XYZ file of C-alpha atoms in Angstrom:
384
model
C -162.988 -118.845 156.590
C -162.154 -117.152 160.155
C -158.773 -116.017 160.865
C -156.539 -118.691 162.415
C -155.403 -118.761 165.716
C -151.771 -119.087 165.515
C -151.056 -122.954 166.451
C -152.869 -123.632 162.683
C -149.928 -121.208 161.023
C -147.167 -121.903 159.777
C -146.070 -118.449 158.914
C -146.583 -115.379 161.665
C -146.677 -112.488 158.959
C -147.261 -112.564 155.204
C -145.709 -109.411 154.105
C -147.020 -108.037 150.700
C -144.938 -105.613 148.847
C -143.679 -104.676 145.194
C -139.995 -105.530 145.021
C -139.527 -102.308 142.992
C -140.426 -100.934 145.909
C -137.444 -102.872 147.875
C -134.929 -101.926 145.096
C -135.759 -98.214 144.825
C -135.462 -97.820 148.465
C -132.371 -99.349 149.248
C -133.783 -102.891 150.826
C -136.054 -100.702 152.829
C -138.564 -103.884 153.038
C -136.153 -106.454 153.321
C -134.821 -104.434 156.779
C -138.447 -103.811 157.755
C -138.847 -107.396 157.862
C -135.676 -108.207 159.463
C -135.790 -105.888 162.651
C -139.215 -107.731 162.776
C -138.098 -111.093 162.783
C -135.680 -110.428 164.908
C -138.154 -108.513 167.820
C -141.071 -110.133 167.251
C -140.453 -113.006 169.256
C -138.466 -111.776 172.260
C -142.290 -109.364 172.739
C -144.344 -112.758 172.298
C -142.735 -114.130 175.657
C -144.639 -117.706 175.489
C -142.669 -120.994 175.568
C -143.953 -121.865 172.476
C -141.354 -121.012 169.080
C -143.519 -118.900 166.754
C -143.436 -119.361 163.424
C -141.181 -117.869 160.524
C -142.254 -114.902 159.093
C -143.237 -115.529 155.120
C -140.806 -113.925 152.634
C -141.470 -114.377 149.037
C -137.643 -114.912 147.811
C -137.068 -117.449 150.954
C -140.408 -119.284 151.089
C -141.910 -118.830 147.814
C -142.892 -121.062 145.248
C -140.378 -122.369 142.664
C -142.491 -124.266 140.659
C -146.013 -125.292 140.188
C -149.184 -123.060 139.705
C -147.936 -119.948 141.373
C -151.106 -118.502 142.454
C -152.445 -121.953 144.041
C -149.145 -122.002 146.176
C -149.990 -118.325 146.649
C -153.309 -119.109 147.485
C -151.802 -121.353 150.246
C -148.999 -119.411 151.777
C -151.533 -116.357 152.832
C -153.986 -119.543 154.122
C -151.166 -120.363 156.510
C -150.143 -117.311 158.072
C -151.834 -115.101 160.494
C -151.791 -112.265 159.651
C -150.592 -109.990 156.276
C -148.774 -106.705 156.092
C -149.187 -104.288 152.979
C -146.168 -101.784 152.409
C -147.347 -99.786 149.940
C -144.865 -97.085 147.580
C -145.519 -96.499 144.562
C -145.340 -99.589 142.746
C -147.011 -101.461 144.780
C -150.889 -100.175 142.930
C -149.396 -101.200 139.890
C -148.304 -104.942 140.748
C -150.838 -107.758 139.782
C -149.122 -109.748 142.097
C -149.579 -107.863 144.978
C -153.482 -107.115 144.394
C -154.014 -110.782 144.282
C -152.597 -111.617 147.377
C -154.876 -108.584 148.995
C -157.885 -110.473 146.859
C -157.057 -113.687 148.603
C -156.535 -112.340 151.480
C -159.891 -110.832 151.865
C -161.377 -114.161 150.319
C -159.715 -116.324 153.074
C -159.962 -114.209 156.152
C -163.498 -112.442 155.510
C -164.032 -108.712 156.640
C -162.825 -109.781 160.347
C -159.521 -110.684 159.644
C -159.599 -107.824 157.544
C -160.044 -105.344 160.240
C -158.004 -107.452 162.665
C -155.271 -109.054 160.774
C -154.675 -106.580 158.247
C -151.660 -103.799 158.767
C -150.776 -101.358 156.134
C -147.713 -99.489 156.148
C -147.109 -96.367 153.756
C -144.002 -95.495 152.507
C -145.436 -92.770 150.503
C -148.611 -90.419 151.288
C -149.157 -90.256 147.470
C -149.015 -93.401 146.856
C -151.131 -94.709 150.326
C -153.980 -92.112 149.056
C -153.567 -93.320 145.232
C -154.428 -97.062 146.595
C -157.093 -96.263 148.881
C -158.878 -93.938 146.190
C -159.167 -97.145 143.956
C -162.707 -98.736 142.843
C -160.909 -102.362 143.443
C -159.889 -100.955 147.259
C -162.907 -99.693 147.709
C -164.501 -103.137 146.752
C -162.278 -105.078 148.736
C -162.116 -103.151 152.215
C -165.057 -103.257 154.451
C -164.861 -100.018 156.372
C -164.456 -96.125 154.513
C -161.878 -95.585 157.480
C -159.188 -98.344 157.341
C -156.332 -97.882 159.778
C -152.826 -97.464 158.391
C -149.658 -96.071 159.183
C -147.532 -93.298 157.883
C -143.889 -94.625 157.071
C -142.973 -91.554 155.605
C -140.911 -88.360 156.536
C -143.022 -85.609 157.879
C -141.287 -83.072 156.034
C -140.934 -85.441 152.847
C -143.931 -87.385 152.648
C -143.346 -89.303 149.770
C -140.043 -90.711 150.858
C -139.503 -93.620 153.622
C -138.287 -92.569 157.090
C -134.762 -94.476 157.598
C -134.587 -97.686 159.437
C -131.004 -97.240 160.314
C -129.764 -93.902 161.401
C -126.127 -92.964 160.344
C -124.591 -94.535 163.769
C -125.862 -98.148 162.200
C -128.713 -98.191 164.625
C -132.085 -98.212 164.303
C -133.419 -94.610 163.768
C -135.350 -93.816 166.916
C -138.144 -91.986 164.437
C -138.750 -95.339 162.326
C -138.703 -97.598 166.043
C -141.042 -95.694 167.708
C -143.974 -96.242 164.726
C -142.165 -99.979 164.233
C -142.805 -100.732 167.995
C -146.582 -99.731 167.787
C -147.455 -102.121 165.193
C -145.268 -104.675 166.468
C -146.464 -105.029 170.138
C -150.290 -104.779 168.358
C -149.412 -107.878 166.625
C -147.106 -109.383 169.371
C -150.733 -109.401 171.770
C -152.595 -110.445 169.088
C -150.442 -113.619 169.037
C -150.329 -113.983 172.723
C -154.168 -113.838 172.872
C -154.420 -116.402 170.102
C -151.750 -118.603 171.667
C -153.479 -118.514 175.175
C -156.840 -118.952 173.380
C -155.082 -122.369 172.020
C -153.165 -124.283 174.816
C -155.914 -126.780 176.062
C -156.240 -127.224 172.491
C -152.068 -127.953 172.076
C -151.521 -131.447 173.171
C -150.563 -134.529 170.965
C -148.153 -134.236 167.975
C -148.800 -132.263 164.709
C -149.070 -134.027 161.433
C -147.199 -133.728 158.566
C -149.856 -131.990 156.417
C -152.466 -129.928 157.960
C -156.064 -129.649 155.876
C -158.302 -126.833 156.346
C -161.439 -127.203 155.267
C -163.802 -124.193 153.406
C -166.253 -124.943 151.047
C -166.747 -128.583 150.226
C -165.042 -128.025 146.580
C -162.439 -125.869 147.908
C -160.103 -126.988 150.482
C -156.761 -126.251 150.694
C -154.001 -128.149 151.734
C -151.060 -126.200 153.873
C -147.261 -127.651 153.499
C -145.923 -127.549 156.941
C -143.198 -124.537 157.751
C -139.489 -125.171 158.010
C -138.383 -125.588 162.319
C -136.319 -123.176 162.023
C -135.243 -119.708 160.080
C -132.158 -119.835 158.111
C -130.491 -118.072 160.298
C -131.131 -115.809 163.253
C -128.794 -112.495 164.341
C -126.848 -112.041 167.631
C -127.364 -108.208 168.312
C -124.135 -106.779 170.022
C -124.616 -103.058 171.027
C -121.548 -100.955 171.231
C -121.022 -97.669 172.562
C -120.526 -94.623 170.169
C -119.755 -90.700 171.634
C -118.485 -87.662 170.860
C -114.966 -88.706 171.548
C -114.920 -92.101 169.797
C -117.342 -91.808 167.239
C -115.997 -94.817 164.660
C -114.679 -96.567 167.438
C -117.583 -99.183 167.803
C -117.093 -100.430 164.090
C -113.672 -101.411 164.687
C -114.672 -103.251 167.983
C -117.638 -104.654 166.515
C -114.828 -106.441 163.781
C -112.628 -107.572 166.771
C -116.144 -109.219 167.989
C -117.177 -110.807 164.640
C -113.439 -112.127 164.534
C -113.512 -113.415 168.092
C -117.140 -115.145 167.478
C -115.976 -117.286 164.449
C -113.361 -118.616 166.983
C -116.177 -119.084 170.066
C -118.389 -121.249 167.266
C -115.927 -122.813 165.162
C -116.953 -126.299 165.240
C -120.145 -126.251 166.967
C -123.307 -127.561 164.954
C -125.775 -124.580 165.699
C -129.451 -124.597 164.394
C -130.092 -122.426 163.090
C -126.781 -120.925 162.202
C -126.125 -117.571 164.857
C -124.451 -114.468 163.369
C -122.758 -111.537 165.379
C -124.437 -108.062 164.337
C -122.514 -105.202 166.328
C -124.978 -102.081 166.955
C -123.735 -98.831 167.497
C -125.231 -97.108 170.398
C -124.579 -93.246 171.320
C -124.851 -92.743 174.738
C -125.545 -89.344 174.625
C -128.758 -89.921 173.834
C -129.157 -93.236 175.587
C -132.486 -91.456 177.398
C -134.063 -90.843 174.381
C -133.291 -95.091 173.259
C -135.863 -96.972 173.488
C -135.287 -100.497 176.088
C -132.721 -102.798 174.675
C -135.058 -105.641 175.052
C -133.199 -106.892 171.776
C -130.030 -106.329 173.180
C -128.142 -109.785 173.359
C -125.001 -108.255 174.649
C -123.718 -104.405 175.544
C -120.178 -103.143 175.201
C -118.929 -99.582 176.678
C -115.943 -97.831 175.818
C -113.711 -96.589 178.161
C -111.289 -93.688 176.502
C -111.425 -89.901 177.967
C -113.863 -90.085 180.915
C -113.577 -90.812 184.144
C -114.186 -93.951 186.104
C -117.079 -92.170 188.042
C -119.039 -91.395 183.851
C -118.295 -95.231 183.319
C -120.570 -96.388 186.488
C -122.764 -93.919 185.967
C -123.198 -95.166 182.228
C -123.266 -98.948 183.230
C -126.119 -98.358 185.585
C -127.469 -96.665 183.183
C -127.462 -99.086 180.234
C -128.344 -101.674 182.630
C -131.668 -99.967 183.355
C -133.024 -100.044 179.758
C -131.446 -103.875 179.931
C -134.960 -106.071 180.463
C -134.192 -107.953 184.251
C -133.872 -110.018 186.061
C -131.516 -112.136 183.488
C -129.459 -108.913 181.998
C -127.633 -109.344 178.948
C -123.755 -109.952 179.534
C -122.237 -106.777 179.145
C -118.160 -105.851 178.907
C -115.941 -102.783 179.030
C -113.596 -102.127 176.468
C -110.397 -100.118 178.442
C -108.536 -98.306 175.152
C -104.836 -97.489 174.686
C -104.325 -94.629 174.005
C -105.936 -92.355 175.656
C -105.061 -94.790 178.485
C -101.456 -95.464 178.798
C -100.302 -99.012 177.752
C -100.700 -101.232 180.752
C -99.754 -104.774 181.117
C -101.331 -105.130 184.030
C -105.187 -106.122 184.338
C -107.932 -103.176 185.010
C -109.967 -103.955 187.721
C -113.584 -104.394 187.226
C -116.223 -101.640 188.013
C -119.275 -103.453 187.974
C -118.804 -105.033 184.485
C -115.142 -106.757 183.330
C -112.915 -104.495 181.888
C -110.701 -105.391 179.104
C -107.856 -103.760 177.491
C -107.741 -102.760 173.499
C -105.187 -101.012 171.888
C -106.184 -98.034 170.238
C -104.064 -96.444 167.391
C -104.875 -93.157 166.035
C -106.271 -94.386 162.551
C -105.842 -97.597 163.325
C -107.551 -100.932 164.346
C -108.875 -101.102 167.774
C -107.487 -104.814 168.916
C -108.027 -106.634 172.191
C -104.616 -107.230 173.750
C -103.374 -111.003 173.538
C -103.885 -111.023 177.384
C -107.761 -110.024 177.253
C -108.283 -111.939 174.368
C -109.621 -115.076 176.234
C -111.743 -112.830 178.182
C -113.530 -111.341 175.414
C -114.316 -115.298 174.047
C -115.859 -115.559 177.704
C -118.068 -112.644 176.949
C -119.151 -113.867 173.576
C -119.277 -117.832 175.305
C -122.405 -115.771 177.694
C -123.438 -113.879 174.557
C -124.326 -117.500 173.171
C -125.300 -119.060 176.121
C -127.577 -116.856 176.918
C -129.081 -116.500 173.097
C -129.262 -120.730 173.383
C -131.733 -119.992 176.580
C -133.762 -117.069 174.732
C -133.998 -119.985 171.861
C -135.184 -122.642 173.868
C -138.025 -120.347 176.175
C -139.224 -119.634 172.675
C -138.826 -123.132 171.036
């Protein structure tokens, strides 16, 4: 069996791992495969909605011959990711789905759909050193990539750094396999639109050997839910402040969405973002929506910053972005701030308290978040 072109999947990414491996390093898996699911189709750009990415506890079996369904989940998806620690050699489990893998998608997809990911240089040489490895892998010098701290290289670089963003170490290795498999599925899915038109059926049947065709159950339309990333600033002089404003958002969302039937479900996830290292950041391609604080410096530093942000913002349709004017340092004003490129609006600012938006900028900051959706509807549908 060749590897599928994507329009036959209905999974983008298998991802193989040992959940001992998850639990040991706090979720480290389950956030791999997040950030992906999240970025993986904003990099895609096609009008065509890719599909989910498999996840064992979301779209695995619950009854039935497990390794059948198994069988039939790797079938559908295009390509498979190992992350390999230390329990992952040991897991039955997990060496079947490799075995099936190989068995499904020959030595091609093998060399082409196949990305490994070590958490552990002990454990990534372990594996490889194996008589079953060796069996299954068609090449002595099988790409994978090193997950691991270069000082430490048995332990998993961070996802998330201590701000609550994504650790620019981790990003910069995640953004190299990411965009590898983000043009694989762009080549596939240009490969496949004369080949598009006319409704899919319910079932699809792929056919190998006469006595061995397998039958694929068709994906869900949509993920369970999907995350609206907020970035906040963070610096020197308000270093917690973006948690507290991230709340005010979270609270201000449930009030933009109350009532509205949204499929799949959207949920506000504020992102701290340090802006003095905002030339180090990577683009906020991701970004759905950008909030700066405005506290000790002066309205010249604010402009500066905006244009700034606004450059690593992906164009021409930039993500709505608002400032938030604080009180203290500012003095308590009852009067509007004028705008200075982006809207300005006013939060009080206790020392060791909440930071609150004031009941007059409150309907302002549901405007932001009403762009925040409406613009997160459009990314849905361009990808739908």
């Amino acid at each position: 069996m060749a590897p599928r072109k994507l329009m036959d999947c209905n999974y983008s990414v298998f991802v193989s791992y040992a959940q001992a491996d998850d639990l040991a390093w706090n979720s480290w898996v389950t956030c791999f495969m997040k950030e992906l699911n999240m970025t993986l189709r904003g990099r895609v750009r096609m009008e065509r909605k890719i599909p989910p990415i498999f996840q064992d506890r979301k779209n695995g079996p619950v009854a039935g011959d497990l390794q059948t369904q198994l069988r039939e989940s790797i079938a559908a998806s295009f390509a498979m990711i190992l992350i390999v620690h230390d329990n992952y050699g040991d897991s039955g489990w997990c060496q079947k789905e490799l075995e099936y893998f190989k068995s499904l998608f020959n030595n091609d997809g093998f060399l082409e759909r196949l990305y490994i990911v070590a958490l552990s240089k002990d454990a990534i040489d372990n594996l490889t050193a194996t008589a079953k490895w060796k069996a299954l892998c068609p090449t002595s010098d099988q790409i994978w990539m090193p997950f691991y701290q270069d000082d430490e290289p048995n332990i998993p670089l961070d996802i998330y750094s201590d701000k609550g963003i994504v650790a620019t170490e981790f990003w910069r290795r995640f953004v190299r396999l990411r965009e590898d498999l983000a043009t694989k599925i762009r080549r596939s899915l240009d490969d496949s639109k004369e080949q598009a038109a006319g409704p899919e059926p319910d079932v699809q049947v792929q056919a190998g050997a006469a006595t061995d065709a397998i039958v694929l159950p068709r994906a869900a339309a949509v993920d369970d839910y999907e995350w609206v990333r907020i970035y906040i600033e963070s610096n020197q002089n308000e270093v917690d402040h973006w948690e507290s404003v991230g709340a005010q958002i979270r609270s201000s969302w449930e009030k933009v969405i109350a009532g509205m039937r949204l499929a799949p479900p959207l949920y506000v996830r504020p992102y701290g973002l340090p802006m003095d290292k905002i030339d180090q950041y990577p683009r906020l391609d991701d970004a759905d929506g950008v909030v700066l604080l405005w506290g000790q410096k002066t309205a010249d530093s604010l402009v500066a910053q905006i244009n700034t942000v606004e450059r690593k913002l992906p164009g021409p349709d930039l993500a709505p972005g608002v400032v938030a004017y604080l009180m203290p340092p500012h003095a308590l004003s009852e009067q509007r701030v004028s705008a200075l490129g982006w809207r300005v609006l006013r939060f009080t600012a206790p020392s060791g308290g909440d930071v609150k938006v004031t009941d007059q900028d409150s309907p302002g900051l549901e405007t932001f978040l009403r762009e925040v959706l409406e613009r997160r509807k459009q990314r849905q549908e361009r990808h739908s």
